[in-house]
PDB file of C-alpha atoms in Angstrom:
ATOM      1  CA  MET B   1       0.000   0.000   0.000  1.00  0.00           C
ATOM      2  CA  ILE B   2       1.288   3.454  -0.952  1.00  0.00           C
ATOM      3  CA  THR B   3       0.512   6.399   1.322  1.00  0.00           C
ATOM      4  CA  TYR B   4       1.421  10.077   1.026  1.00  0.00           C
ATOM      5  CA  ARG B   5       2.233  12.775   3.576  1.00  0.00           C
ATOM      6  CA  SER B   6       4.519  15.744   4.212  1.00  0.00           C
ATOM      7  CA  ILE B   7       8.199  15.066   4.791  1.00  0.00           C
ATOM      8  CA  GLN B   8       9.389  14.346   8.331  1.00  0.00           C
ATOM      9  CA  PRO B   9      12.952  14.491   9.719  1.00  0.00           C
ATOM     10  CA  SER B  10      12.931  10.703  10.069  1.00  0.00           C
ATOM     11  CA  ASP B  11      12.558  10.406   6.273  1.00  0.00           C
ATOM     12  CA  CYS B  12      15.785  12.193   5.448  1.00  0.00           C
ATOM     13  CA  ALA B  13      18.253   9.314   5.804  1.00  0.00           C
ATOM     14  CA  GLU B  14      16.291   7.061   3.442  1.00  0.00           C
ATOM     15  CA  LEU B  15      15.576   9.848   0.959  1.00  0.00           C
ATOM     16  CA  GLY B  16      19.258  10.754   0.993  1.00  0.00           C
ATOM     17  CA  ARG B  17      20.094   7.143   0.145  1.00  0.00           C
ATOM     18  CA  ILE B  18      17.615   7.190  -2.760  1.00  0.00           C
ATOM     19  CA  ILE B  19      19.233  10.367  -4.082  1.00  0.00           C
ATOM     20  CA  VAL B  20      22.687   8.768  -3.961  1.00  0.00           C
ATOM     21  CA  ASP B  21      21.501   5.539  -5.604  1.00  0.00           C
ATOM     22  CA  THR B  22      19.383   7.241  -8.274  1.00  0.00           C
ATOM     23  CA  TRP B  23      21.977   9.740  -9.444  1.00  0.00           C
ATOM     24  CA  GLN B  24      25.070   7.728  -8.465  1.00  0.00           C
ATOM     25  CA  PHE B  25      26.422  10.495  -6.275  1.00  0.00           C
ATOM     26  CA  ASP B  26      28.848   8.023  -4.713  1.00  0.00           C
ATOM     27  CA  GLN B  27      31.088   8.654  -7.744  1.00  0.00           C
ATOM     28  CA  PHE B  28      31.827  12.109  -6.313  1.00  0.00           C
ATOM     29  CA  THR B  29      32.974  10.983  -2.852  1.00  0.00           C
ATOM     30  CA  ALA B  30      35.720   8.826  -1.378  1.00  0.00           C
ATOM     31  CA  GLY B  31      33.380   6.260   0.175  1.00  0.00           C
ATOM     32  CA  PRO B  32      29.906   5.387   1.472  1.00  0.00           C
ATOM     33  CA  LYS B  33      30.128   7.780   4.411  1.00  0.00           C
ATOM     34  CA  GLY B  34      30.884  10.720   2.152  1.00  0.00           C
ATOM     35  CA  ALA B  35      28.116   9.667  -0.235  1.00  0.00           C
ATOM     36  CA  GLY B  36      25.687   9.638   2.684  1.00  0.00           C
ATOM     37  CA  HIS B  37      26.649  13.176   3.615  1.00  0.00           C
ATOM     38  CA  PHE B  38      26.298  14.250  -0.025  1.00  0.00           C
ATOM     39  CA  GLY B  39      22.810  12.768  -0.341  1.00  0.00           C
ATOM     40  CA  GLN B  40      21.642  14.410   2.875  1.00  0.00           C
ATOM     41  CA  SER B  41      23.222  17.743   1.991  1.00  0.00           C
ATOM     42  CA  TYR B  42      21.561  17.737  -1.440  1.00  0.00           C
ATOM     43  CA  LEU B  43      18.154  16.860   0.011  1.00  0.00           C
ATOM     44  CA  LEU B  44      18.332  19.516   2.703  1.00  0.00           C
ATOM     45  CA  SER B  45      19.459  22.169   0.221  1.00  0.00           C
ATOM     46  CA  CYS B  46      16.255  21.475  -1.731  1.00  0.00           C
ATOM     47  CA  LEU B  47      14.226  21.909   1.457  1.00  0.00           C
ATOM     48  CA  LEU B  48      15.704  25.295   2.412  1.00  0.00           C
ATOM     49  CA  GLN B  49      12.924  27.278   0.748  1.00  0.00           C
ATOM     50  CA  ALA B  50      10.288  24.561   0.413  1.00  0.00           C
ATOM     51  CA  SER B  51       6.648  25.621   0.567  1.00  0.00           C
ATOM     52  CA  TYR B  52       5.320  22.118  -0.128  1.00  0.00           C
ATOM     53  CA  THR B  53       6.655  18.606   0.369  1.00  0.00           C
ATOM     54  CA  CYS B  54       5.090  15.225  -0.250  1.00  0.00           C
ATOM     55  CA  VAL B  55       6.655  11.846   0.477  1.00  0.00           C
ATOM     56  CA  ALA B  56       5.407   8.528  -0.869  1.00  0.00           C
ATOM     57  CA  LEU B  57       5.686   5.631   1.575  1.00  0.00           C
ATOM     58  CA  ARG B  58       5.461   1.939   0.804  1.00  0.00           C
ATOM     59  CA  GLU B  59       4.877  -0.132   3.920  1.00  0.00           C
ATOM     60  CA  GLY B  60       6.068   2.857   5.932  1.00  0.00           C
ATOM     61  CA  ARG B  61       9.340   3.330   4.018  1.00  0.00           C
ATOM     62  CA  PRO B  62       9.950   6.502   1.989  1.00  0.00           C
ATOM     63  CA  VAL B  63      10.174   5.614  -1.709  1.00  0.00           C
ATOM     64  CA  GLY B  64       9.622   8.973  -3.388  1.00  0.00           C
ATOM     65  CA  VAL B  65       9.505  12.701  -2.772  1.00  0.00           C
ATOM     66  CA  ILE B  66       8.497  15.937  -4.461  1.00  0.00           C
ATOM     67  CA  VAL B  67       9.314  19.451  -3.261  1.00  0.00           C
ATOM     68  CA  GLY B  68       7.840  22.753  -4.417  1.00  0.00           C
ATOM     69  CA  ALA B  69       9.130  26.230  -3.553  1.00  0.00           C
ATOM     70  CA  GLU B  70       7.199  29.437  -4.110  1.00  0.00           C
ATOM     71  CA  ARG B  71       9.157  32.294  -5.657  1.00  0.00           C
ATOM     72  CA  ARG B  72       6.543  35.058  -5.396  1.00  0.00           C
ATOM     73  CA  ARG B  73       7.403  38.074  -3.290  1.00  0.00           C
ATOM     74  CA  GLY B  74       5.997  37.657   0.198  1.00  0.00           C
ATOM     75  CA  LYS B  75       5.564  33.911  -0.285  1.00  0.00           C
ATOM     76  CA  ARG B  76       9.182  32.789  -0.060  1.00  0.00           C
ATOM     77  CA  ARG B  77      10.193  30.770   2.963  1.00  0.00           C
ATOM     78  CA  TRP B  78      13.515  30.076   4.603  1.00  0.00           C
ATOM     79  CA  HIS B  79      13.816  27.012   6.812  1.00  0.00           C
ATOM     80  CA  TRP B  80      16.679  27.626   9.202  1.00  0.00           C
ATOM     81  CA  GLY B  81      16.406  24.127  10.653  1.00  0.00           C
ATOM     82  CA  ALA B  82      17.142  22.604   7.253  1.00  0.00           C
ATOM     83  CA  TYR B  83      19.987  25.094   6.792  1.00  0.00           C
ATOM     84  CA  PHE B  84      21.794  24.058   9.970  1.00  0.00           C
ATOM     85  CA  ARG B  85      21.171  20.359   9.313  1.00  0.00           C
ATOM     86  CA  ALA B  86      22.588  20.819   5.810  1.00  0.00           C
ATOM     87  CA  LEU B  87      25.712  22.400   7.288  1.00  0.00           C
ATOM     88  CA  ARG B  88      26.252  19.299   9.455  1.00  0.00           C
ATOM     89  CA  HIS B  89      26.496  17.227   6.291  1.00  0.00           C
ATOM     90  CA  THR B  90      28.281  19.792   4.124  1.00  0.00           C
ATOM     91  CA  VAL B  91      31.239  20.424   6.457  1.00  0.00           C
ATOM     92  CA  PRO B  92      32.477  16.778   6.367  1.00  0.00           C
ATOM     93  CA  LEU B  93      32.421  16.940   2.557  1.00  0.00           C
ATOM     94  CA  LEU B  94      35.023  19.704   2.686  1.00  0.00           C
ATOM     95  CA  PHE B  95      37.441  17.073   4.012  1.00  0.00           C
ATOM     96  CA  ASP B  96      36.526  14.530   1.322  1.00  0.00           C
ATOM     97  CA  ARG B  97      39.275  14.684  -1.306  1.00  0.00           C
ATOM     98  CA  ALA B  98      37.170  13.165  -4.089  1.00  0.00           C
ATOM     99  CA  PHE B  99      34.335  15.604  -3.424  1.00  0.00           C
ATOM    100  CA  ARG B 100      36.691  18.583  -3.456  1.00  0.00           C
ATOM    101  CA  LYS B 101      38.165  17.389  -6.741  1.00  0.00           C
ATOM    102  CA  GLY B 102      34.725  17.206  -8.378  1.00  0.00           C
ATOM    103  CA  ASN B 103      33.362  20.387  -6.844  1.00  0.00           C
ATOM    104  CA  GLY B 104      34.531  22.446  -9.819  1.00  0.00           C
ATOM    105  CA  GLU B 105      32.375  20.308 -12.109  1.00  0.00           C
ATOM    106  CA  TRP B 106      29.359  20.918  -9.886  1.00  0.00           C
ATOM    107  CA  SER B 107      30.067  24.645  -9.886  1.00  0.00           C
ATOM    108  CA  GLY B 108      30.160  24.647 -13.680  1.00  0.00           C
ATOM    109  CA  TYR B 109      26.850  22.772 -13.765  1.00  0.00           C
ATOM    110  CA  GLY B 110      25.277  25.361 -11.473  1.00  0.00           C
ATOM    111  CA  GLU B 111      26.646  28.220 -13.552  1.00  0.00           C
ATOM    112  CA  THR B 112      25.097  26.681 -16.676  1.00  0.00           C
ATOM    113  CA  LEU B 113      21.695  26.488 -14.982  1.00  0.00           C
ATOM    114  CA  ALA B 114      21.997  30.103 -13.835  1.00  0.00           C
ATOM    115  CA  ALA B 115      22.778  31.151 -17.418  1.00  0.00           C
ATOM    116  CA  LEU B 116      19.710  29.281 -18.678  1.00  0.00           C
ATOM    117  CA  ASP B 117      17.531  30.990 -16.069  1.00  0.00           C
ATOM    118  CA  ARG B 118      18.778  34.360 -17.287  1.00  0.00           C
ATOM    119  CA  GLU B 119      18.076  33.307 -20.867  1.00  0.00           C
ATOM    120  CA  VAL B 120      14.491  32.342 -19.992  1.00  0.00           C
ATOM    121  CA  GLY B 121      14.086  35.545 -17.983  1.00  0.00           C
ATOM    122  CA  TYR B 122      10.559  34.803 -16.762  1.00  0.00           C
ATOM    123  CA  PRO B 123       9.160  35.683 -13.295  1.00  0.00           C
ATOM    124  CA  PHE B 124       7.827  32.260 -12.321  1.00  0.00           C
ATOM    125  CA  ASP B 125       5.579  31.905  -9.304  1.00  0.00           C
ATOM    126  CA  ALA B 126       7.265  28.703  -8.104  1.00  0.00           C
ATOM    127  CA  GLU B 127       9.883  26.032  -8.684  1.00  0.00           C
ATOM    128  CA  LEU B 128       9.665  22.262  -8.661  1.00  0.00           C
ATOM    129  CA  ALA B 129      12.823  21.858  -6.593  1.00  0.00           C
ATOM    130  CA  LEU B 130      13.155  18.071  -6.178  1.00  0.00           C
ATOM    131  CA  PHE B 131      11.361  15.052  -7.616  1.00  0.00           C
ATOM    132  CA  LEU B 132      12.453  11.429  -7.543  1.00  0.00           C
ATOM    133  CA  VAL B 133      11.155   7.902  -7.004  1.00  0.00           C
ATOM    134  CA  ASP B 134      13.149   4.908  -5.814  1.00  0.00           C
ATOM    135  CA  GLU B 135      14.089   2.691  -8.766  1.00  0.00           C
ATOM    136  CA  SER B 136      12.496  -0.344  -7.082  1.00  0.00           C
ATOM    137  CA  CYS B 137       9.090   1.369  -7.081  1.00  0.00           C
ATOM    138  CA  ARG B 138       8.938   2.878 -10.549  1.00  0.00           C
ATOM    139  CA  GLY B 139       6.035   1.903 -12.774  1.00  0.00           C
ATOM    140  CA  LEU B 140       3.542   1.945  -9.898  1.00  0.00           C
ATOM    141  CA  GLY B 141       2.171   5.402 -10.626  1.00  0.00           C
ATOM    142  CA  ILE B 142       3.951   6.967  -7.656  1.00  0.00           C
ATOM    143  CA  GLY B 143       5.662   9.674  -9.706  1.00  0.00           C
ATOM    144  CA  LYS B 144       2.427  10.721 -11.394  1.00  0.00           C
ATOM    145  CA  ARG B 145       0.630  10.864  -8.046  1.00  0.00           C
ATOM    146  CA  LEU B 146       3.388  12.933  -6.414  1.00  0.00           C
ATOM    147  CA  TYR B 147       3.389  15.311  -9.372  1.00  0.00           C
ATOM    148  CA  GLN B 148      -0.400  15.669  -9.293  1.00  0.00           C
ATOM    149  CA  ASN B 149      -0.311  16.340  -5.547  1.00  0.00           C
ATOM    150  CA  LEU B 150       2.076  19.229  -6.178  1.00  0.00           C
ATOM    151  CA  MET B 151      -0.080  20.551  -9.036  1.00  0.00           C
ATOM    152  CA  ASP B 152      -3.140  20.443  -6.758  1.00  0.00           C
ATOM    153  CA  HIS B 153      -1.235  22.389  -4.112  1.00  0.00           C
ATOM    154  CA  PHE B 154      -0.065  24.979  -6.632  1.00  0.00           C
ATOM    155  CA  ALA B 155      -3.617  25.422  -7.896  1.00  0.00           C
ATOM    156  CA  ALA B 156      -4.951  25.861  -4.360  1.00  0.00           C
ATOM    157  CA  GLN B 157      -2.299  28.515  -3.669  1.00  0.00           C
ATOM    158  CA  GLY B 158      -2.924  30.432  -6.889  1.00  0.00           C
ATOM    159  CA  VAL B 159       0.407  29.440  -8.431  1.00  0.00           C
ATOM    160  CA  GLU B 160      -0.002  29.919 -12.164  1.00  0.00           C
ATOM    161  CA  SER B 161       3.536  29.368 -13.405  1.00  0.00           C
ATOM    162  CA  PHE B 162       6.477  27.220 -12.336  1.00  0.00           C
ATOM    163  CA  TYR B 163       9.736  25.801 -13.662  1.00  0.00           C
ATOM    164  CA  VAL B 164      12.011  22.850 -13.099  1.00  0.00           C
ATOM    165  CA  HIS B 165      15.695  22.232 -13.798  1.00  0.00           C
ATOM    166  CA  THR B 166      16.461  18.800 -15.198  1.00  0.00           C
ATOM    167  CA  ASP B 167      18.903  17.037 -17.522  1.00  0.00           C
ATOM    168  CA  THR B 168      19.568  13.902 -19.533  1.00  0.00           C
ATOM    169  CA  GLY B 169      20.659  12.112 -16.354  1.00  0.00           C
ATOM    170  CA  CYS B 170      16.988  12.214 -15.313  1.00  0.00           C
ATOM    171  CA  ASN B 171      13.678  11.202 -16.899  1.00  0.00           C
ATOM    172  CA  HIS B 172      13.288  14.682 -18.373  1.00  0.00           C
ATOM    173  CA  ARG B 173      10.704  13.569 -20.936  1.00  0.00           C
ATOM    174  CA  PHE B 174       8.248  13.039 -18.088  1.00  0.00           C
ATOM    175  CA  TYR B 175       7.776  16.800 -18.003  1.00  0.00           C
ATOM    176  CA  GLU B 176       6.972  16.922 -21.701  1.00  0.00           C
ATOM    177  CA  ALA B 177       4.338  14.218 -21.122  1.00  0.00           C
ATOM    178  CA  GLN B 178       2.811  16.471 -18.450  1.00  0.00           C
ATOM    179  CA  GLY B 179       2.537  19.318 -20.942  1.00  0.00           C
ATOM    180  CA  LEU B 180       5.465  21.459 -19.771  1.00  0.00           C
ATOM    181  CA  GLN B 181       7.364  23.494 -22.342  1.00  0.00           C
ATOM    182  CA  ARG B 182      11.100  23.078 -22.894  1.00  0.00           C
ATOM    183  CA  LEU B 183      12.227  26.672 -22.432  1.00  0.00           C
ATOM    184  CA  ALA B 184      16.010  26.407 -22.682  1.00  0.00           C
ATOM    185  CA  GLU B 185      18.800  23.848 -22.925  1.00  0.00           C
ATOM    186  CA  ALA B 186      22.581  23.686 -22.939  1.00  0.00           C
ATOM    187  CA  ALA B 187      25.254  21.039 -23.382  1.00  0.00           C
ATOM    188  CA  THR B 188      27.775  20.502 -20.577  1.00  0.00           C
ATOM    189  CA  HIS B 189      30.959  18.557 -19.892  1.00  0.00           C
ATOM    190  CA  PHE B 190      29.421  17.239 -16.668  1.00  0.00           C
ATOM    191  CA  SER B 191      28.806  13.491 -16.333  1.00  0.00           C
ATOM    192  CA  TYR B 192      26.848  11.578 -13.722  1.00  0.00           C
ATOM    193  CA  ALA B 193      24.313   8.752 -13.333  1.00  0.00           C
ATOM    194  CA  GLY B 194      26.084   6.892 -16.131  1.00  0.00           C
ATOM    195  CA  VAL B 195      25.443   9.678 -18.649  1.00  0.00           C
ATOM    196  CA  GLU B 196      28.380  11.439 -20.269  1.00  0.00           C
ATOM    197  CA  ASN B 197      28.263  15.183 -20.928  1.00  0.00           C
ATOM    198  CA  VAL B 198      24.662  15.718 -19.838  1.00  0.00           C
ATOM    199  CA  THR B 199      22.431  18.275 -21.502  1.00  0.00           C
ATOM    200  CA  VAL B 200      20.591  20.477 -18.998  1.00  0.00           C
ATOM    201  CA  PHE B 201      17.101  21.875 -19.495  1.00  0.00           C
ATOM    202  CA  VAL B 202      14.667  24.349 -18.061  1.00  0.00           C
ATOM    203  CA  TYR B 203      11.080  23.163 -18.408  1.00  0.00           C
ATOM    204  CA  GLY B 204       8.187  25.294 -17.320  1.00  0.00           C
ATOM    205  CA  LYS B 205       4.590  26.364 -17.433  1.00  0.00           C
ATOM    206  CA  LYS B 206       3.947  30.038 -18.033  1.00  0.00           C
ATOM    207  CA  LYS B 207       0.772  31.970 -17.291  1.00  0.00           C
TER     208      LYS B 207
END
């Protein structure tokens, strides 16, 4: 049985593991401990300004998550608890030689996304900040349900436009199937999740 609810602190360890396994983040760290910190740090960074979270649970175990963040003036949030928890996982990564070596690649990836955002130049109401489902539970409709839950929340809050960053290391065509428009794209020299030189995209829905 699949159930859905807001994220809880007890979910973070398992969701961090799913992030590492899904996107093979262990390739950027010296070992499992570093990968665990990376997964947790990434998750918590996505929660810093979250206005909506939904976790899918199968027999009580987190198997998927979606996070939305409002960008409208007066609606933005800042979760200091997530910030300090993220720091607890980020600091050990500074001592991980493999992570430090790959950090330049991550910086270049982030700079490419920032350039695409400037190219799009649209004042979106919100962002889809994180969306993933455990590989063992794909094909059960969990992703579609999580996505619809976020869309229902956006509609209830009057959110009329939103965007999402994605790339060829993810199932980016899912967003096209949901009717989102591909607004911008760029090639990179960044490789992860078994995909060489990923292409990054901005998908979105405008008013």
